[in-house]
XYZ file of N, CA and C in Angstrom:
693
model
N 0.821 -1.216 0.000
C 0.000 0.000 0.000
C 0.855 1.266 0.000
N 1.674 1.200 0.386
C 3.002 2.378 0.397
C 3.259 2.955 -1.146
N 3.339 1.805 -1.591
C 4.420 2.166 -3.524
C 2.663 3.042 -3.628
N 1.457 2.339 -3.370
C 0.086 2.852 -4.301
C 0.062 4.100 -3.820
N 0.018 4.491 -2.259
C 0.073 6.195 -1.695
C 1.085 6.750 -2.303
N 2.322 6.166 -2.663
C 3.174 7.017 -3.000
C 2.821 7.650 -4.179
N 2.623 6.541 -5.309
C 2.027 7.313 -6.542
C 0.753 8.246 -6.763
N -0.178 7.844 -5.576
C -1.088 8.564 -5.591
C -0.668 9.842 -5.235
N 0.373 10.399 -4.057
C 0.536 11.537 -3.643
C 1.021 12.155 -5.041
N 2.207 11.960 -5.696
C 2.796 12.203 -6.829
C 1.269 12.570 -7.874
N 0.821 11.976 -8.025
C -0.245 11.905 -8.941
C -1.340 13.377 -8.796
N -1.482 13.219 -6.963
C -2.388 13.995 -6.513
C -1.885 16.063 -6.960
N -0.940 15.902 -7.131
C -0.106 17.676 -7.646
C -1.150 18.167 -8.594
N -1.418 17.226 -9.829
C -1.997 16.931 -10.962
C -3.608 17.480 -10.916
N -3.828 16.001 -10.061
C -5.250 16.255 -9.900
C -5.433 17.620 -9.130
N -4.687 18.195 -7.874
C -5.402 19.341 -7.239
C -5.597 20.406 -8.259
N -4.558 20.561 -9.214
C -4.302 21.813 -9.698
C -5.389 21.724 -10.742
N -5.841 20.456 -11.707
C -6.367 20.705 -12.441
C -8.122 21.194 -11.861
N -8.353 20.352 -10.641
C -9.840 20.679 -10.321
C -9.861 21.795 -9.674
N -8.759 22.723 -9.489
C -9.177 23.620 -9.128
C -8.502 24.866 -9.799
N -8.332 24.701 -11.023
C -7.465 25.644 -11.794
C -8.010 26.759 -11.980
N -7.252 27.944 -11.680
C -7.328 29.530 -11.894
C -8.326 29.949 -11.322
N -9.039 29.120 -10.020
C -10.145 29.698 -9.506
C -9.618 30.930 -8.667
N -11.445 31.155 -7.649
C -10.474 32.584 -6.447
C -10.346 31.534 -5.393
N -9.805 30.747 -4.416
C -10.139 30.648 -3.631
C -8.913 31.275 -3.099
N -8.139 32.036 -3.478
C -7.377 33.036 -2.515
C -7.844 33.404 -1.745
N -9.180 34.080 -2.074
C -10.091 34.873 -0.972
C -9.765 34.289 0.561
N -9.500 32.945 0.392
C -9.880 32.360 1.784
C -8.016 32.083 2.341
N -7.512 32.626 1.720
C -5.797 32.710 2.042
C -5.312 31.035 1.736
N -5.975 30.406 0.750
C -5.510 28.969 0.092
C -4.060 29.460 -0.733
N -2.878 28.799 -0.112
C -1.667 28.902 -0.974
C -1.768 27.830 -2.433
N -0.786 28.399 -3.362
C -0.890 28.020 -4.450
C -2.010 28.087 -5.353
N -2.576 28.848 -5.370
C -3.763 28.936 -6.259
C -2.757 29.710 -7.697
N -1.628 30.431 -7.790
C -0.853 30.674 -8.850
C -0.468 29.646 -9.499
N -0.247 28.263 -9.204
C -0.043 27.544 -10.159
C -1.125 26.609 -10.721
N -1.328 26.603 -11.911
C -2.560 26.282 -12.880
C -1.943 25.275 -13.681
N -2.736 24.713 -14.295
C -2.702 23.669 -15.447
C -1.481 23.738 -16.786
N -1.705 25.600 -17.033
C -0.285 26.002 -17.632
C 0.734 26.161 -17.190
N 1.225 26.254 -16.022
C 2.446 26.051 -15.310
C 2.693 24.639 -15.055
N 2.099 23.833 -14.818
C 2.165 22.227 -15.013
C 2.570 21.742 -16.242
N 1.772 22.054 -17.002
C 1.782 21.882 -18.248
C 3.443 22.196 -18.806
N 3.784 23.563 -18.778
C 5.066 24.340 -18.626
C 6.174 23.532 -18.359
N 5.646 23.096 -17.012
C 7.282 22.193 -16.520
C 7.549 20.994 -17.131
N 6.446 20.571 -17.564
C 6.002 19.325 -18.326
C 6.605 19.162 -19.942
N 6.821 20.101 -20.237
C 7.259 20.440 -21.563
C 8.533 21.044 -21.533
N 9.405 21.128 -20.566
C 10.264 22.137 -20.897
C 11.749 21.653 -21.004
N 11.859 20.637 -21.968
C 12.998 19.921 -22.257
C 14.332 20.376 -21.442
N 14.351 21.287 -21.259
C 15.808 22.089 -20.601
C 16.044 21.372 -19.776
N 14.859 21.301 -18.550
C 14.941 20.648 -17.130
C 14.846 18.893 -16.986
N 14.952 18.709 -18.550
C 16.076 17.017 -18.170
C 15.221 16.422 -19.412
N 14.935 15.299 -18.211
C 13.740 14.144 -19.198
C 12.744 13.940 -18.473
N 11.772 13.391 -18.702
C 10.199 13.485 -18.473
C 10.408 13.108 -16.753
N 11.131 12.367 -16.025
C 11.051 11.749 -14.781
C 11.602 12.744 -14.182
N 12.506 13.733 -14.385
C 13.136 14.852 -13.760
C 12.090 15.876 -14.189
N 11.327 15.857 -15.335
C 10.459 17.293 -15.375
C 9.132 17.050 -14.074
N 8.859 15.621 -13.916
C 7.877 15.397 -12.977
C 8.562 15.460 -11.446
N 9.723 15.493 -11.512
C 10.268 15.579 -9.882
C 10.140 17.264 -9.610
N 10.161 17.732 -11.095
C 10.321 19.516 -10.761
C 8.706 19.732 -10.516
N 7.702 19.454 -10.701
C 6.653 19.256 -10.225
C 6.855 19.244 -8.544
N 7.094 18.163 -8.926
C 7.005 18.272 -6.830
C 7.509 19.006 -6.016
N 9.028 19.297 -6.586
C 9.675 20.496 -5.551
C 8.947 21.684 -5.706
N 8.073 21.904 -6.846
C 7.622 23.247 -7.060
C 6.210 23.045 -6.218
N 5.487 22.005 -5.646
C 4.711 21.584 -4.712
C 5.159 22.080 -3.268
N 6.225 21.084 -3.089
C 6.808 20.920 -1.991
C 7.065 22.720 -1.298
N 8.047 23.341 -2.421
C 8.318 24.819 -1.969
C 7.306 25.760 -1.497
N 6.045 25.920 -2.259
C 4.852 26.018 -2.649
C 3.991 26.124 -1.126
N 4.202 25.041 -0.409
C 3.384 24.419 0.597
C 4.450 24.523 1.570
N 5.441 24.985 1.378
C 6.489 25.013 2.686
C 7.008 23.815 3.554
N 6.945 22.466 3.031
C 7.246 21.199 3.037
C 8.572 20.876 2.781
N 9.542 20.037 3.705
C 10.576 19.448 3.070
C 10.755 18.604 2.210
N 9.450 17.757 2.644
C 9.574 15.907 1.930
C 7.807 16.102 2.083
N 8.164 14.722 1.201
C 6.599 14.059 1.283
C 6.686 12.833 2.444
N 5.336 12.895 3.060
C 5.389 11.893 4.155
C 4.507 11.095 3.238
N 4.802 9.301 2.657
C 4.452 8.293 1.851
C 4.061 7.295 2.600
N 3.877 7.317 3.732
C 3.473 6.010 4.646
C 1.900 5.702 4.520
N 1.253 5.011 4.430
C 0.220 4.760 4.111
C -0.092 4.121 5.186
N 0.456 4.149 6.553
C 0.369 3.230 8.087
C -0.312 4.711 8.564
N 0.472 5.631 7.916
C 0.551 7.138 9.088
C -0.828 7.854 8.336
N -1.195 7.498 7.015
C -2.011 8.115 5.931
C -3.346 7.697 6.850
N -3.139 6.020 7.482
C -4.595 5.272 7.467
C -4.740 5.882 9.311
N -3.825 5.858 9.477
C -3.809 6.842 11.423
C -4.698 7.844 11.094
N -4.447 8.802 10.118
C -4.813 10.114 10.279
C -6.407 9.892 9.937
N -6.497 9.501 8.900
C -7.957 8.962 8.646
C -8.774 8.641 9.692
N -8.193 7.589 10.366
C -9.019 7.128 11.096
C -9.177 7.830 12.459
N -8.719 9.084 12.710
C -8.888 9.822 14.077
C -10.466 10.843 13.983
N -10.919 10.418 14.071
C -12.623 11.084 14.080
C -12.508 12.016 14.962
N -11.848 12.469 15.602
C -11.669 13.723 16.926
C -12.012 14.897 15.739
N -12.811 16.273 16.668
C -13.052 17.023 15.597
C -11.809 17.911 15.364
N -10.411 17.892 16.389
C -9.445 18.496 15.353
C -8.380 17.937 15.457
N -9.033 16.629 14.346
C -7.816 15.609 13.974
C -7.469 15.970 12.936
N -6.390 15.349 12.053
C -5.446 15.721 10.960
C -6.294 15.851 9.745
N -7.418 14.854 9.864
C -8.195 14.769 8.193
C -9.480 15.513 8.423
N -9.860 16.170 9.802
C -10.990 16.268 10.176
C -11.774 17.333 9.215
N -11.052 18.654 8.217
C -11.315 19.334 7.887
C -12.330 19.070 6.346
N -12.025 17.999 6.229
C -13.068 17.280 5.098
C -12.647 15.597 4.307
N -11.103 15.891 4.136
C -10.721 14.452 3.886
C -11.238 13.211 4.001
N -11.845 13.064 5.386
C -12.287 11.802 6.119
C -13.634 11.787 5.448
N -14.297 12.820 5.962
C -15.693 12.640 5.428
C -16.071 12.363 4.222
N -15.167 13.143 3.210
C -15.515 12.863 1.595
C -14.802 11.315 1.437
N -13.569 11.062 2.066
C -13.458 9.534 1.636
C -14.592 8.286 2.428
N -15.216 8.977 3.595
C -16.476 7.915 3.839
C -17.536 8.147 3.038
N -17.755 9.150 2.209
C -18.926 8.964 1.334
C -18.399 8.257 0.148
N -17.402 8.217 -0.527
C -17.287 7.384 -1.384
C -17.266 6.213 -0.939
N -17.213 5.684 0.111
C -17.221 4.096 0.686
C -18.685 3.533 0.826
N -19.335 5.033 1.318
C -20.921 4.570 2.160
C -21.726 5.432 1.053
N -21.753 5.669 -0.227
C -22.506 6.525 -0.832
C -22.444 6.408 -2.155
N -21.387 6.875 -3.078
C -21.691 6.925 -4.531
C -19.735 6.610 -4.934
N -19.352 6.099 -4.288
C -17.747 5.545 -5.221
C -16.665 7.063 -5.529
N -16.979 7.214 -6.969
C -15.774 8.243 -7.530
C -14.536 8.299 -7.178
N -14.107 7.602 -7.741
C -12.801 7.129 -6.850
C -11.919 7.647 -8.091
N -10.733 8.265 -7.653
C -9.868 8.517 -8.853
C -8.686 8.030 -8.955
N -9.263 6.643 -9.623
C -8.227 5.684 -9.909
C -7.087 5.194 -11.350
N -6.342 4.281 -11.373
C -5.556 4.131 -12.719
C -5.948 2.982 -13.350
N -7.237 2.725 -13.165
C -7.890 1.365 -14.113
C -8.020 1.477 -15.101
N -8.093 2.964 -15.574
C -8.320 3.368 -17.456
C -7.014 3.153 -17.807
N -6.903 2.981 -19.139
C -5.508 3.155 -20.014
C -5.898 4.768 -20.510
N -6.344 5.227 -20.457
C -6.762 6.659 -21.586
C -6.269 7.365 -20.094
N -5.511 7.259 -19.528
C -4.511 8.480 -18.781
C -3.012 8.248 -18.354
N -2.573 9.288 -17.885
C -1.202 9.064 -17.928
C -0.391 8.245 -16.667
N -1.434 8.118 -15.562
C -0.874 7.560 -14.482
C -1.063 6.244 -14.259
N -0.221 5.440 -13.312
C -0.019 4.027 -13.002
C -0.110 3.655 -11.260
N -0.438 2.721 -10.876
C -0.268 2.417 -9.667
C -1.049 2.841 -8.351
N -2.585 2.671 -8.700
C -3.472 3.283 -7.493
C -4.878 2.956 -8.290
N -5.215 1.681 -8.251
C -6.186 1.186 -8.591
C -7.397 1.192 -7.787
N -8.538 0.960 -8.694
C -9.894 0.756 -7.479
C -9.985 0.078 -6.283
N -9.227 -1.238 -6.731
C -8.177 -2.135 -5.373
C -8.123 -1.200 -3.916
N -6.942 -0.420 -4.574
C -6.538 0.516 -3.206
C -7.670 1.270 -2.571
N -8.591 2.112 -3.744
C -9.110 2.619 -2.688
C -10.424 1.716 -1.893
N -11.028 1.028 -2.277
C -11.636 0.224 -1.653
C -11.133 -0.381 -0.698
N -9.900 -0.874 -0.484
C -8.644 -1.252 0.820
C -8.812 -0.285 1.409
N -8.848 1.115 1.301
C -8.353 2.309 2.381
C -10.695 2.578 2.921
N -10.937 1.750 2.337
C -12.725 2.119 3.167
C -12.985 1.484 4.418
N -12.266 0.067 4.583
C -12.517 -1.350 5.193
C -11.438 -1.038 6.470
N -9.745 -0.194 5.754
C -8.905 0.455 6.644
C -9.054 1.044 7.573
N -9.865 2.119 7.036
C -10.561 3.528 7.535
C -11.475 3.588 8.474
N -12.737 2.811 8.072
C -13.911 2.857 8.531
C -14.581 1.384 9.079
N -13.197 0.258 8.966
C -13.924 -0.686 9.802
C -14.202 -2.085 8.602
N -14.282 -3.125 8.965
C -14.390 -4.534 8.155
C -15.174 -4.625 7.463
N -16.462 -3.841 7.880
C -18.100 -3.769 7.446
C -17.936 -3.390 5.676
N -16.745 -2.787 5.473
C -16.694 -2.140 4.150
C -16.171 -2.778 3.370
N -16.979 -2.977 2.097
C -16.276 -3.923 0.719
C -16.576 -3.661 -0.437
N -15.752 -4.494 -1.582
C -16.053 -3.723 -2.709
C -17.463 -4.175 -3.000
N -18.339 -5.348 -2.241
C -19.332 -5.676 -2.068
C -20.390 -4.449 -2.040
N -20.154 -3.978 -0.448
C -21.108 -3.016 -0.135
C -20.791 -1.425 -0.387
N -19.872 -1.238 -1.759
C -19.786 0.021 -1.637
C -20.600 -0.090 -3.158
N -20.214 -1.179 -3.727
C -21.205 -1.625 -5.171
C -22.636 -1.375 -4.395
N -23.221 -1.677 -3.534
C -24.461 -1.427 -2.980
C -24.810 -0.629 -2.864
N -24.061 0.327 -1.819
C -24.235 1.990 -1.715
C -23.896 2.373 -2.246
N -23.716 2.553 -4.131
C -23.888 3.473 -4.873
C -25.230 2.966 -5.630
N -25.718 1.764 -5.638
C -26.815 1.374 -6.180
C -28.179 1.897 -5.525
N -28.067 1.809 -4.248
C -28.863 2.533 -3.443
C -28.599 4.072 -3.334
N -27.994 4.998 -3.690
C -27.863 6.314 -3.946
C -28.620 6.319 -5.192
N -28.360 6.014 -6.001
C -28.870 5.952 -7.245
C -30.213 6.067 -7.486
N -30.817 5.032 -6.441
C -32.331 4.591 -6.463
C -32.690 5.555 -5.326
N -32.189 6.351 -4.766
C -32.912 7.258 -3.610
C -33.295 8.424 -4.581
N -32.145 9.439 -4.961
C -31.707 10.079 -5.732
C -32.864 10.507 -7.412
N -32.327 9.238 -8.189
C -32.571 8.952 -9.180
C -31.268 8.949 -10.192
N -30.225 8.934 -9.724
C -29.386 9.310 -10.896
C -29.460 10.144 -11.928
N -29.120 9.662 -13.190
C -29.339 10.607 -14.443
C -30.950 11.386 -14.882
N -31.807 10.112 -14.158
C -33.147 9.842 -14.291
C -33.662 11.080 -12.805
N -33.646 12.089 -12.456
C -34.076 12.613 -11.372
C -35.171 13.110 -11.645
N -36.168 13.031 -10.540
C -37.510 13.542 -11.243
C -38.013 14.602 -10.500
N -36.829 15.257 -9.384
C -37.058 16.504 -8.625
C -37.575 17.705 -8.743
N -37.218 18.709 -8.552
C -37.613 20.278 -9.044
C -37.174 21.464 -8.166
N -36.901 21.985 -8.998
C -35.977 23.785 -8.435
C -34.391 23.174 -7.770
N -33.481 22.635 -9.125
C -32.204 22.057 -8.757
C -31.673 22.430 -9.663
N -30.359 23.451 -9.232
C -29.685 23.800 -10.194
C -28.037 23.083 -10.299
N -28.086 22.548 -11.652
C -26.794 21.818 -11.543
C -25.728 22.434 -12.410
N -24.406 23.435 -11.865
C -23.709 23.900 -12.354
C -22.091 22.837 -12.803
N -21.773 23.274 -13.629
C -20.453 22.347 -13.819
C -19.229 23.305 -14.794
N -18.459 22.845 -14.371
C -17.051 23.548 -15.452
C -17.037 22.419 -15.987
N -16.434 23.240 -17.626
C -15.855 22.456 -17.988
C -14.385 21.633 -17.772
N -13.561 22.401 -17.373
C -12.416 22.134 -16.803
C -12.459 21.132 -15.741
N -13.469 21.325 -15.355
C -13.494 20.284 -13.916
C -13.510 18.676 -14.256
N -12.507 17.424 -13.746
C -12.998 16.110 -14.042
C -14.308 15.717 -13.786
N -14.949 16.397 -12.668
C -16.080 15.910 -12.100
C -17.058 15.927 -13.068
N -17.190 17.312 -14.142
C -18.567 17.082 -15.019
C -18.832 16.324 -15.616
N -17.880 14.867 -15.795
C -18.013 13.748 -16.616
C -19.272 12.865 -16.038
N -19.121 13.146 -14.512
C -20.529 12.370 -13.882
C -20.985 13.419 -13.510
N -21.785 14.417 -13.702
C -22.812 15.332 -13.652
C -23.647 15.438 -14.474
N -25.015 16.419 -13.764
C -25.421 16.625 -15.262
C -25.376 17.855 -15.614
N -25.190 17.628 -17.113
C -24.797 18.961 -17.623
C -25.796 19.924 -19.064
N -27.036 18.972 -19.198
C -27.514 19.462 -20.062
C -29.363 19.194 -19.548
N -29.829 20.719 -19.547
C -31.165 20.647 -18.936
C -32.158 19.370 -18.914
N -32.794 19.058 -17.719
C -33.674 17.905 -17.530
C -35.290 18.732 -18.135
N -35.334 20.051 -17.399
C -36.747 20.460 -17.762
C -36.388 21.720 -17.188
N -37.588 22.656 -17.093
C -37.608 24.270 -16.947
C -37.004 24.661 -15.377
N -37.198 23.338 -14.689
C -37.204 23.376 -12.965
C -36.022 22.251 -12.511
N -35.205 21.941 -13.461
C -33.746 21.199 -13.332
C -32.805 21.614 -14.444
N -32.616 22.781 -13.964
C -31.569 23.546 -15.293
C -30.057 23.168 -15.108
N -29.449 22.398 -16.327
C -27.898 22.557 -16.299
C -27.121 24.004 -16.388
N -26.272 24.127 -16.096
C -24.925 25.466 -16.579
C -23.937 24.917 -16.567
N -23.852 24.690 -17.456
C -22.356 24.483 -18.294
C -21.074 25.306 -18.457
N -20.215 25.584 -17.542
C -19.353 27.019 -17.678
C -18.363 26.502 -18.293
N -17.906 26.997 -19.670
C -16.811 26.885 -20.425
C -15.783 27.698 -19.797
N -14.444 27.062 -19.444
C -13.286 27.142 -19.257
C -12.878 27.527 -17.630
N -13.881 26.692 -17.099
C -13.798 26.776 -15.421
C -13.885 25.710 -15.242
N -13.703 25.778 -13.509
C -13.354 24.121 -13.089
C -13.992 23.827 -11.920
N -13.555 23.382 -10.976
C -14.546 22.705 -9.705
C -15.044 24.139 -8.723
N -16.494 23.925 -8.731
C -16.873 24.921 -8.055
C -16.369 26.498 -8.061
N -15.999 26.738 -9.299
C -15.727 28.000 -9.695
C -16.731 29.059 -9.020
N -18.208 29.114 -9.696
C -19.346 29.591 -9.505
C -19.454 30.011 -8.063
N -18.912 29.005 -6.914
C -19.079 29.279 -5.757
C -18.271 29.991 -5.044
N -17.170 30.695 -5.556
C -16.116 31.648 -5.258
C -16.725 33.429 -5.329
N -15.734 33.958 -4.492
C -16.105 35.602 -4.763
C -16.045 35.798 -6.442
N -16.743 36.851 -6.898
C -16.376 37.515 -8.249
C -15.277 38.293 -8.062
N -14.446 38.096 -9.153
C -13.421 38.607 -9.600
C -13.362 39.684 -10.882
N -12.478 40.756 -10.658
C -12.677 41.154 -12.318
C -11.942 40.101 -13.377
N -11.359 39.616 -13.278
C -10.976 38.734 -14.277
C -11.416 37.790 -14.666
N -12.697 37.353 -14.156
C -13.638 35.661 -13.881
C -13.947 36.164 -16.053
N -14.061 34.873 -16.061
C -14.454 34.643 -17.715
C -15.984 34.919 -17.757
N -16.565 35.408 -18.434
C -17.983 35.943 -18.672
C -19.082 35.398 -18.134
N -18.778 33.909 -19.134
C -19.308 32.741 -18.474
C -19.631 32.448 -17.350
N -18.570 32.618 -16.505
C -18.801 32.776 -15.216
C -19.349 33.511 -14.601
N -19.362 34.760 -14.736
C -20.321 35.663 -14.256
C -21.618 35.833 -14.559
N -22.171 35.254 -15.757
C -23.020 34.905 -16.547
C -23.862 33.744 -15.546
N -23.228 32.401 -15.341
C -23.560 31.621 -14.354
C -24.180 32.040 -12.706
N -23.074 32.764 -12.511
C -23.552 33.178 -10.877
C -25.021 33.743 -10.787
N -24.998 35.388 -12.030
C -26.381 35.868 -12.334
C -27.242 34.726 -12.552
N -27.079 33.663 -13.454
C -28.416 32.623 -13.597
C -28.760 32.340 -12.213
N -27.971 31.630 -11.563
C -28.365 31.326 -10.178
C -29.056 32.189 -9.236
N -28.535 33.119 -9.365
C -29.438 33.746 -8.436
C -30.772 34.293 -8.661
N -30.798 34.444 -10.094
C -32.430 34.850 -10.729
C -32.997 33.631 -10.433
N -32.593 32.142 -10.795
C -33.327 31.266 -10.414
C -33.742 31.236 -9.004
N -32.836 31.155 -8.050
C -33.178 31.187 -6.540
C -34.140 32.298 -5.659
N -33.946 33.727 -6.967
C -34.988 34.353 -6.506
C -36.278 33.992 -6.735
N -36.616 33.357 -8.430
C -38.037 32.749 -8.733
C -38.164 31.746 -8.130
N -37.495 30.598 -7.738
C -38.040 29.703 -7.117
C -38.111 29.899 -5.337
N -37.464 30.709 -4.648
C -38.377 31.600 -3.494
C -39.371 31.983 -3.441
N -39.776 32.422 -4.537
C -40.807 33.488 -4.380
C -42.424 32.704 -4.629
N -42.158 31.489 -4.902
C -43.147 30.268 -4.896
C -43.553 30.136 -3.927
């Protein structure tokens, strides 16, 4: 489980930056919000700084510096400690824990290397289903997490929702809109689709620099939330 955290941490640079690329959450004094998808991208390409395994180590130090870190801590003994301390100001308490028990007890999304159509290796559905049973106790399997997303599904409705006054926003940038929805159900389940934003953009302060779109989005929302109040 060590080599799989390890790659996952390595991996994870990737994923933060892309789901949350060029948003504001400065507002809230979040470091690194300056480096984006094109500065990744950047180091990624920039033949000078070696070959592809040295352009991805410059990744990390530019993490590491970034975050004021010496090293990466890779233990997956110390990963499954922290997890598992439910105290309310334990190490994961700030959301970590909770979002990895809903993927165990709720709907999956696990961001794993079972596809070939990406670039990473070594952190399969395997692992994270190992880190639910770790985490949260024996009760958890790839059994019953296949369940509790089947049963989300059927509470819910999935794709099929037959609710009303739900607004479902998505970037495009974001991995997540791949399981969202993104294109209107009816007059009272409207999609927004924001071209060239990413996770929860919409829910940030306005900026003068936010892409139109985006500002475009926020206004929908709130005209909607005023008409459907006023019901």
């Amino acid at each position: 489980m060590d080599l799989a955290y390890f790659l996952e941490v390595l991996a994870g640079n990737f994923m933060d930056v892309v789901q949350y690329n060029d948003d504001n959450r400065e507002f809230e004094g979040v470091r690194g919000t300056n480096i984006t998808i094109k500065v990744l991208c950047g180091l990624m390409s920039d033949m000078s700084l070696g070959t592809p395994y040295d352009r991805y180590a410059s990744v990390v130090h530019l993490m590491l510096n970034t975050f004021a870190q010496k090293c990466l801590d890779v233990s997956y003994d110390t990963y499954r400690r922290e997890m598992s301390n439910s105290s309310w100001d334990g190490p994961a308490s700030g959301g970590g824990r909770q979002w990895v028990y809903q993927t165990c007890a709720e709907f999956g999304f696990y961001q794993s290397t079972d596809s070939p159509n990406q670039p990473f290796t070594g952190f399969p559905l395997q692992y994270h289903l190992q880190q639910c049973s770790d985490v949260y106790g024996s009760s958890f399997s790839a059994a019953s997490v296949a369940d509790a997303v089947l049963q989300t599904n059927e509470n819910y409705g999935g794709y099929d929702i037959t609710s009303s006054r739900i607004v479902f926003p998505n970037g495009s940038i974001d991995p997540w809109h791949m399981l969202g929805i993104t294109k209107d159900i009816n007059d009272n389940l409207p999609a927004i689709f924001i071209k060239g934003t990413a996770h929860c953009a919409n829910m940030y302060p306005a900026r003068p620099e936010d892409l139109q779109q985006l500002t475009y989005a926020r206004d929908h929302v709130f005209l909607l939330l005023q008409k459907w109040l006023m019901l």
